[in-house]
PDB file of C-alpha atoms and ligand atoms in Angstrom:
ATOM      1  CA  MET A   1      -1.142  17.873   1.232  1.00 70.00           C
ATOM      2  CA  ALA A   2       1.377  17.536  -1.623  1.00 73.00           C
ATOM      3  CA  GLU A   3       1.291  21.323  -2.069  1.00 80.00           C
ATOM      4  CA  VAL A   4       1.912  21.926   1.648  1.00 81.00           C
ATOM      5  CA  SER A   5       4.905  19.546   1.560  1.00 75.00           C
ATOM      6  CA  GLN A   6       6.258  21.409  -1.447  1.00 78.00           C
ATOM      7  CA  LYS A   7       5.923  24.801   0.250  1.00 84.00           C
ATOM      8  CA  LEU A   8       7.624  23.559   3.406  1.00 80.00           C
ATOM      9  CA  MET A   9      10.419  22.075   1.318  1.00 75.00           C
ATOM     10  CA  GLU A  10      11.069  25.550  -0.119  1.00 82.00           C
ATOM     11  CA  LEU A  11      11.414  26.686   3.502  1.00 86.00           C
ATOM     12  CA  GLN A  12      13.726  23.691   4.074  1.00 80.00           C
ATOM     13  CA  ILE A  13      11.392  22.146   6.609  1.00 80.00           C
ATOM     14  CA  PRO A  14      11.057  18.375   6.252  1.00 74.00           C
ATOM     15  CA  TYR A  15       7.378  17.468   6.094  1.00 78.00           C
ATOM     16  CA  LYS A  16       6.411  14.233   4.541  1.00 84.00           C
ATOM     17  CA  ASN A  17       3.150  13.376   2.932  1.00 91.00           C
ATOM     18  CA  ALA A  18       3.091   9.836   4.312  1.00 96.00           C
ATOM     19  CA  THR A  19       0.082   7.564   4.726  1.00 97.00           C
ATOM     20  CA  LEU A  20      -0.012   4.171   6.348  1.00 98.00           C
ATOM     21  CA  LEU A  21      -2.750   1.907   5.008  1.00 98.00           C
ATOM     22  CA  TYR A  22      -3.734  -0.995   7.207  1.00 98.00           C
ATOM     23  CA  GLY A  23      -6.433  -3.617   7.090  1.00 97.00           C
ATOM     24  CA  PRO A  24      -7.199  -7.207   6.113  1.00 96.00           C
ATOM     25  CA  PRO A  25      -5.954  -8.806   2.867  1.00 96.00           C
ATOM     26  CA  GLU A  26      -7.630  -8.015  -0.475  1.00 95.00           C
ATOM     27  CA  THR A  27      -9.024  -4.646   0.594  1.00 97.00           C
ATOM     28  CA  GLY A  28      -7.220  -2.775  -2.185  1.00 97.00           C
ATOM     29  CA  LYS A  29      -4.202  -1.403  -0.294  1.00 97.00           C
ATOM     30  CA  THR A  30      -1.660  -2.213  -2.996  1.00 97.00           C
ATOM     31  CA  MET A  31      -4.084  -1.207  -5.690  1.00 96.00           C
ATOM     32  CA  PHE A  32      -4.660   2.165  -3.992  1.00 97.00           C
ATOM     33  CA  ALA A  33      -1.013   3.112  -4.565  1.00 97.00           C
ATOM     34  CA  ARG A  34      -1.429   2.457  -8.280  1.00 96.00           C
ATOM     35  CA  TYR A  35      -4.572   4.541  -8.301  1.00 96.00           C
ATOM     36  CA  ILE A  36      -2.883   7.493  -6.560  1.00 96.00           C
ATOM     37  CA  ALA A  37       0.071   7.352  -8.966  1.00 97.00           C
ATOM     38  CA  PHE A  38      -2.388   7.398 -11.861  1.00 96.00           C
ATOM     39  CA  LYS A  39      -4.422  10.259 -10.352  1.00 96.00           C
ATOM     40  CA  LYS A  40      -1.351  12.347  -9.543  1.00 95.00           C
ATOM     41  CA  ALA A  41       0.302  11.429 -12.854  1.00 97.00           C
ATOM     42  CA  LEU A  42       3.469  10.506 -10.979  1.00 97.00           C
ATOM     43  CA  PRO A  43       5.650   7.437 -11.410  1.00 98.00           C
ATOM     44  CA  LEU A  44       5.117   4.650  -8.908  1.00 98.00           C
ATOM     45  CA  CYS A  45       8.174   3.357  -7.083  1.00 97.00           C
ATOM     46  CA  TYR A  46       7.155   0.040  -5.588  1.00 97.00           C
ATOM     47  CA  LEU A  47       9.083  -1.769  -2.880  1.00 96.00           C
ATOM     48  CA  ASN A  48       7.735  -4.998  -1.416  1.00 94.00           C
ATOM     49  CA  PHE A  49       9.495  -5.752   1.854  1.00 92.00           C
ATOM     50  CA  SER A  50       8.618  -9.418   1.804  1.00 88.00           C
ATOM     51  CA  ARG A  51      10.905  -9.729  -1.231  1.00 87.00           C
ATOM     52  CA  ILE A  52      13.923  -7.748  -0.073  1.00 84.00           C
ATOM     53  CA  ILE A  53      14.897  -9.779   2.944  1.00 78.00           C
ATOM     54  CA  ASP A  54      18.208 -11.181   1.858  1.00 71.00           C
ATOM     55  CA  SER A  55      19.393 -14.531   3.121  1.00 69.00           C
ATOM     56  CA  TYR A  56      22.500 -12.603   4.101  1.00 70.00           C
ATOM     57  CA  MET A  57      20.750 -10.282   6.518  1.00 70.00           C
ATOM     58  CA  GLY A  58      23.514  -7.688   6.234  1.00 75.00           C
ATOM     59  CA  SER A  59      22.544  -7.125   2.599  1.00 85.00           C
ATOM     60  CA  THR A  60      18.955  -6.265   3.482  1.00 86.00           C
ATOM     61  CA  ALA A  61      19.921  -2.899   5.019  1.00 87.00           C
ATOM     62  CA  LYS A  62      22.022  -2.162   1.938  1.00 89.00           C
ATOM     63  CA  ASN A  63      19.115  -3.084  -0.366  1.00 90.00           C
ATOM     64  CA  ILE A  64      16.811  -0.764   1.560  1.00 92.00           C
ATOM     65  CA  ALA A  65      19.263   2.129   1.344  1.00 93.00           C
ATOM     66  CA  LYS A  66      19.656   1.605  -2.415  1.00 93.00           C
ATOM     67  CA  ALA A  67      15.914   1.470  -3.054  1.00 94.00           C
ATOM     68  CA  PHE A  68      15.274   4.587  -0.961  1.00 96.00           C
ATOM     69  CA  ALA A  69      18.032   6.520  -2.706  1.00 96.00           C
ATOM     70  CA  TYR A  70      16.519   5.580  -6.068  1.00 96.00           C
ATOM     71  CA  ALA A  71      12.979   6.602  -5.037  1.00 97.00           C
ATOM     72  CA  SER A  72      14.238   9.878  -3.553  1.00 96.00           C
ATOM     73  CA  SER A  73      15.924  10.927  -6.774  1.00 95.00           C
ATOM     74  CA  ASN A  74      12.616  11.938  -8.377  1.00 91.00           C
ATOM     75  CA  SER A  75       9.182  13.157  -7.429  1.00 94.00           C
ATOM     76  CA  CYS A  76       7.106   9.975  -7.229  1.00 97.00           C
ATOM     77  CA  ILE A  77       4.665   7.874  -5.273  1.00 98.00           C
ATOM     78  CA  PHE A  78       6.804   5.589  -3.134  1.00 98.00           C
ATOM     79  CA  MET A  79       4.925   2.479  -2.036  1.00 98.00           C
ATOM     80  CA  LEU A  80       6.364   0.477   0.850  1.00 97.00           C
ATOM     81  CA  ASP A  81       4.327  -2.693   0.695  1.00 97.00           C
ATOM     82  CA  GLU A  82       4.012  -5.361   3.400  1.00 95.00           C
ATOM     83  CA  VAL A  83       6.110  -3.309   5.812  1.00 94.00           C
ATOM     84  CA  ASP A  84       5.308  -5.625   8.715  1.00 92.00           C
ATOM     85  CA  THR A  85       7.799  -8.084   7.207  1.00 88.00           C
ATOM     86  CA  ILE A  86      10.608  -6.066   8.702  1.00 81.00           C
ATOM     87  CA  SER A  87       9.280  -3.230  10.772  1.00 66.00           C
ATOM     88  CA  CYS A  88       8.561  -5.438  13.746  1.00 64.00           C
ATOM     89  CA  ASP A  89       8.266  -4.096  17.248  1.00 58.00           C
ATOM     90  CA  ARG A  90      11.752  -3.689  18.698  1.00 61.00           C
ATOM     91  CA  LYS A  91      10.427  -3.920  22.237  1.00 58.00           C
ATOM     92  CA  SER A  92       9.153  -7.435  21.683  1.00 58.00           C
ATOM     93  CA  THR A  93      12.362  -8.804  20.232  1.00 53.00           C
ATOM     94  CA  SER A  94      15.328 -10.003  22.215  1.00 52.00           C
ATOM     95  CA  GLY A  95      17.996  -7.968  20.458  1.00 51.00           C
ATOM     96  CA  LYS A  96      19.974 -11.163  19.895  1.00 54.00           C
ATOM     97  CA  GLY A  97      20.619 -13.249  16.768  1.00 57.00           C
ATOM     98  CA  SER A  98      18.350 -12.655  13.817  1.00 61.00           C
ATOM     99  CA  ASP A  99      15.925 -10.615  15.984  1.00 66.00           C
ATOM    100  CA  GLY A 100      18.771  -8.203  16.702  1.00 73.00           C
ATOM    101  CA  GLU A 101      19.514  -8.021  12.989  1.00 75.00           C
ATOM    102  CA  MET A 102      15.822  -7.265  12.360  1.00 77.00           C
ATOM    103  CA  SER A 103      15.969  -4.379  14.861  1.00 80.00           C
ATOM    104  CA  ARG A 104      18.992  -2.974  13.065  1.00 83.00           C
ATOM    105  CA  ILE A 105      17.159  -3.234   9.747  1.00 86.00           C
ATOM    106  CA  THR A 106      14.195  -1.379  11.286  1.00 87.00           C
ATOM    107  CA  VAL A 107      16.559   1.388  12.414  1.00 89.00           C
ATOM    108  CA  THR A 108      18.013   1.608   8.893  1.00 90.00           C
ATOM    109  CA  LEU A 109      14.492   1.774   7.504  1.00 92.00           C
ATOM    110  CA  MET A 110      13.654   4.729   9.749  1.00 92.00           C
ATOM    111  CA  GLN A 111      16.883   6.575   9.000  1.00 94.00           C
ATOM    112  CA  GLU A 112      16.257   6.170   5.282  1.00 95.00           C
ATOM    113  CA  PHE A 113      12.627   7.182   5.720  1.00 95.00           C
ATOM    114  CA  ASP A 114      13.668  10.444   7.389  1.00 93.00           C
ATOM    115  CA  LYS A 115      15.882  11.298   4.415  1.00 93.00           C
ATOM    116  CA  ILE A 116      13.039  11.117   1.879  1.00 94.00           C
ATOM    117  CA  PRO A 117      12.424  14.582   0.391  1.00 91.00           C
ATOM    118  CA  ASN A 118       9.027  16.303   0.731  1.00 90.00           C
ATOM    119  CA  ASP A 119       8.146  15.888  -2.934  1.00 91.00           C
ATOM    120  CA  VAL A 120       7.954  12.109  -2.605  1.00 95.00           C
ATOM    121  CA  ILE A 121       4.520  10.910  -1.513  1.00 95.00           C
ATOM    122  CA  VAL A 122       4.926   7.878   0.712  1.00 97.00           C
ATOM    123  CA  LEU A 123       2.334   5.147   1.027  1.00 98.00           C
ATOM    124  CA  ALA A 124       2.905   2.088   3.177  1.00 98.00           C
ATOM    125  CA  ALA A 125       0.689  -0.955   3.557  1.00 98.00           C
ATOM    126  CA  THR A 126       0.307  -3.711   6.097  1.00 97.00           C
ATOM    127  CA  ASN A 127      -2.236  -6.221   7.253  1.00 94.00           C
ATOM    128  CA  ARG A 128      -0.413  -6.572  10.585  1.00 95.00           C
ATOM    129  CA  TYR A 129      -0.563  -3.111  12.124  1.00 95.00           C
ATOM    130  CA  ASP A 130      -0.043  -4.726  15.541  1.00 93.00           C
ATOM    131  CA  LEU A 131       3.444  -5.889  14.547  1.00 91.00           C
ATOM    132  CA  LEU A 132       4.751  -2.478  13.546  1.00 93.00           C
ATOM    133  CA  ASP A 133       7.319  -0.583  15.555  1.00 91.00           C
ATOM    134  CA  SER A 134       5.617   2.421  17.171  1.00 92.00           C
ATOM    135  CA  ALA A 135       8.481   4.745  16.193  1.00 91.00           C
ATOM    136  CA  PHE A 136       7.929   3.695  12.572  1.00 93.00           C
ATOM    137  CA  VAL A 137       4.151   4.197  12.800  1.00 95.00           C
ATOM    138  CA  SER A 138       4.582   7.671  14.310  1.00 94.00           C
ATOM    139  CA  ARG A 139       6.429   8.805  11.180  1.00 94.00           C
ATOM    140  CA  PHE A 140       3.208   8.671   9.155  1.00 96.00           C
ATOM    141  CA  SER A 141       1.119  11.829   9.102  1.00 91.00           C
ATOM    142  CA  THR A 142      -2.012   9.807   8.209  1.00 95.00           C
ATOM    143  CA  LYS A 143      -3.063   6.304   9.189  1.00 97.00           C
ATOM    144  CA  GLN A 144      -5.933   4.958   7.178  1.00 97.00           C
ATOM    145  CA  GLU A 145      -7.787   1.751   7.879  1.00 98.00           C
ATOM    146  CA  MET A 146      -8.945  -0.121   4.778  1.00 97.00           C
ATOM    147  CA  LYS A 147     -12.043  -2.073   5.722  1.00 96.00           C
ATOM    148  CA  PRO A 148     -13.548  -4.802   3.545  1.00 96.00           C
ATOM    149  CA  PHE A 149     -16.312  -3.443   1.341  1.00 96.00           C
ATOM    150  CA  THR A 150     -19.947  -4.046   2.258  1.00 96.00           C
ATOM    151  CA  THR A 151     -22.102  -5.944  -0.249  1.00 96.00           C
ATOM    152  CA  GLU A 152     -23.437  -2.630  -1.611  1.00 96.00           C
ATOM    153  CA  GLU A 153     -19.904  -1.254  -2.016  1.00 97.00           C
ATOM    154  CA  ASN A 154     -18.855  -4.425  -3.820  1.00 97.00           C
ATOM    155  CA  GLN A 155     -21.805  -4.043  -6.206  1.00 97.00           C
ATOM    156  CA  LYS A 156     -20.720  -0.467  -6.819  1.00 97.00           C
ATOM    157  CA  MET A 157     -17.098  -1.588  -7.417  1.00 97.00           C
ATOM    158  CA  ILE A 158     -18.319  -3.923 -10.186  1.00 97.00           C
ATOM    159  CA  GLN A 159     -20.544  -1.249 -11.727  1.00 97.00           C
ATOM    160  CA  MET A 160     -17.759   1.347 -11.713  1.00 96.00           C
ATOM    161  CA  PHE A 161     -15.310  -1.086 -13.266  1.00 96.00           C
ATOM    162  CA  LEU A 162     -17.794  -1.996 -16.018  1.00 97.00           C
ATOM    163  CA  SER A 163     -18.866   1.573 -16.731  1.00 96.00           C
ATOM    164  CA  ASP A 164     -15.191   2.590 -17.101  1.00 93.00           C
ATOM    165  CA  ILE A 165     -14.842   0.122 -19.933  1.00 94.00           C
ATOM    166  CA  GLY A 166     -18.322   0.702 -21.375  1.00 95.00           C
ATOM    167  CA  TYR A 167     -20.040  -2.527 -20.297  1.00 95.00           C
ATOM    168  CA  GLU A 168     -23.003  -3.340 -18.108  1.00 94.00           C
ATOM    169  CA  PHE A 169     -24.251  -6.442 -16.259  1.00 96.00           C
ATOM    170  CA  ASP A 170     -27.824  -6.824 -15.116  1.00 94.00           C
ATOM    171  CA  GLU A 171     -28.696  -6.849 -11.416  1.00 95.00           C
ATOM    172  CA  THR A 172     -29.024 -10.645 -11.124  1.00 96.00           C
ATOM    173  CA  GLU A 173     -25.560 -11.136 -12.600  1.00 96.00           C
ATOM    174  CA  ILE A 174     -24.014  -8.655 -10.169  1.00 97.00           C
ATOM    175  CA  ASN A 175     -25.866 -10.197  -7.226  1.00 96.00           C
ATOM    176  CA  ARG A 176     -24.642 -13.651  -8.197  1.00 96.00           C
ATOM    177  CA  ILE A 177     -21.027 -12.393  -8.189  1.00 97.00           C
ATOM    178  CA  VAL A 178     -21.170 -10.731  -4.768  1.00 96.00           C
ATOM    179  CA  LYS A 179     -23.263 -13.462  -3.134  1.00 94.00           C
ATOM    180  CA  GLY A 180     -21.469 -15.301  -0.354  1.00 89.00           C
ATOM    181  CA  THR A 181     -18.172 -13.441  -0.482  1.00 91.00           C
ATOM    182  CA  HIS A 182     -16.614 -10.162   0.555  1.00 91.00           C
ATOM    183  CA  ASP A 183     -13.223 -10.975  -0.967  1.00 95.00           C
ATOM    184  CA  GLN A 184     -12.609  -8.089  -3.367  1.00 97.00           C
ATOM    185  CA  ARG A 185     -10.029 -10.020  -5.365  1.00 97.00           C
ATOM    186  CA  GLU A 186     -12.427 -12.942  -5.864  1.00 97.00           C
ATOM    187  CA  ILE A 187     -15.242 -10.580  -6.809  1.00 97.00           C
ATOM    188  CA  MET A 188     -13.093  -8.819  -9.405  1.00 97.00           C
ATOM    189  CA  SER A 189     -11.868 -12.080 -10.890  1.00 96.00           C
ATOM    190  CA  LYS A 190     -15.442 -13.422 -11.133  1.00 97.00           C
ATOM    191  CA  THR A 191     -16.435 -10.150 -12.824  1.00 97.00           C
ATOM    192  CA  ILE A 192     -13.645 -10.476 -15.371  1.00 97.00           C
ATOM    193  CA  GLN A 193     -14.488 -14.151 -15.907  1.00 96.00           C
ATOM    194  CA  LEU A 194     -18.113 -13.285 -16.717  1.00 96.00           C
ATOM    195  CA  LEU A 195     -16.985 -10.412 -18.917  1.00 96.00           C
ATOM    196  CA  ALA A 196     -14.674 -12.791 -20.818  1.00 96.00           C
ATOM    197  CA  GLU A 197     -17.555 -15.233 -21.345  1.00 95.00           C
ATOM    198  CA  LYS A 198     -19.744 -12.429 -22.697  1.00 90.00           C
ATOM    199  CA  ILE A 199     -17.058 -11.126 -25.046  1.00 87.00           C
TER     200      ILE A 199
HETATM  201  N1  ATP B 201     -11.521  -0.695  -4.943  1.00 93.01           N
HETATM  202  C1  ATP B 201     -11.254  -1.683  -5.791  1.00 93.01           C
HETATM  203  N2  ATP B 201     -11.580  -1.565  -7.103  1.00 93.01           N
HETATM  204  C2  ATP B 201     -11.313  -2.562  -7.969  1.00 93.01           C
HETATM  205  N3  ATP B 201     -10.708  -3.716  -7.650  1.00 93.01           N
HETATM  206  C3  ATP B 201     -10.364  -3.897  -6.368  1.00 93.01           C
HETATM  207  C4  ATP B 201     -10.606  -2.881  -5.365  1.00 93.01           C
HETATM  208  N4  ATP B 201     -10.145  -3.350  -4.190  1.00 93.01           N
HETATM  209  C5  ATP B 201      -9.641  -4.572  -4.419  1.00 93.01           C
HETATM  210  N5  ATP B 201      -9.760  -4.914  -5.732  1.00 93.01           N
HETATM  211  C6  ATP B 201      -9.357  -6.193  -6.332  1.00 93.01           C
HETATM  212  O1  ATP B 201      -8.785  -6.987  -5.321  1.00 93.01           O
HETATM  213  C7  ATP B 201      -7.440  -7.335  -5.643  1.00 93.01           C
HETATM  214  C8  ATP B 201      -6.626  -7.301  -4.391  1.00 93.01           C
HETATM  215  O2  ATP B 201      -6.343  -5.971  -4.004  1.00 93.01           O
HETATM  216  P1  ATP B 201      -4.958  -5.590  -3.355  1.00 93.01           P
HETATM  217  O3  ATP B 201      -3.896  -6.520  -3.811  1.00 93.01           O
HETATM  218  O4  ATP B 201      -4.755  -4.149  -3.561  1.00 93.01           O
HETATM  219  O5  ATP B 201      -5.279  -5.888  -1.811  1.00 93.01           O
HETATM  220  P2  ATP B 201      -4.334  -5.678  -0.557  1.00 93.01           P
HETATM  221  O6  ATP B 201      -5.167  -4.953   0.441  1.00 93.01           O
HETATM  222  O7  ATP B 201      -3.047  -5.074  -0.978  1.00 93.01           O
HETATM  223  O8  ATP B 201      -4.133  -7.168  -0.072  1.00 93.01           O
HETATM  224  P3  ATP B 201      -2.896  -7.802   0.755  1.00 93.01           P
HETATM  225  O9  ATP B 201      -3.050  -7.303   2.165  1.00 93.01           O
HETATM  226  O10 ATP B 201      -3.153  -9.271   0.620  1.00 93.01           O
HETATM  227  O11 ATP B 201      -1.637  -7.356   0.096  1.00 93.01           O
HETATM  228  C9  ATP B 201      -7.000  -6.338  -6.697  1.00 93.01           C
HETATM  229  O12 ATP B 201      -6.050  -6.905  -7.555  1.00 93.01           O
HETATM  230  C10 ATP B 201      -8.312  -6.047  -7.423  1.00 93.01           C
HETATM  231  O13 ATP B 201      -8.573  -7.022  -8.386  1.00 93.01           O
HETATM  232 MG1   MG B 202      -1.126  -5.810  -0.958  1.00 93.01          MG
END
């Protein structure tokens, strides 16, 4: 995909490698961006929309433009996290007051998005896919649902994490960690807690 984008860029055809990750909290959406940056050996440009809403709404559009210009200046993984914070459905808002300002910010977001060069890999994440503006969603070439791991997948997550660092837990210990929860954050923190006790 990255190679195709590159080739099309040489032909001056805009074609973004953009993936929208959606799914419930703690399913590894934010972490996935870090993993891709590591795998691709590219810098990660991280923008969390829940933190850029300025109390002076007019500044938010300016902040977005600045961040996008910065990310576009180099080949990188550009992560747009918690995009539902601003990319809300324009049809469902009144167009007045702060809703109207939100729609304008969404328009800015899309204009800036369209300017991103092909060599920037875009990842966006949300746990409220239903709130996103359809014109924003349609800009992503891939939409990927992140589902919570099954118990077996959670056991595997622990094993992979431990084998990466050269440790092992026995089966009972792993079962105790995954028992009664599917929350991947909680499972990882319990794993690290047990590891700390062992060390
Ligand atoms: N595949 C995984 N491998 C290892 N750890 C994971 C994995 N998925 C989730 N985790 C653990 O769960 C934590 C939460 O993941 P992350 O913050 O990426 O979730 P999220 O989907 O972005 O959640 P939110 O929607 O709340 O932002 C991570 O910090 C990590 O500890
Ligand atoms: Mg997240």
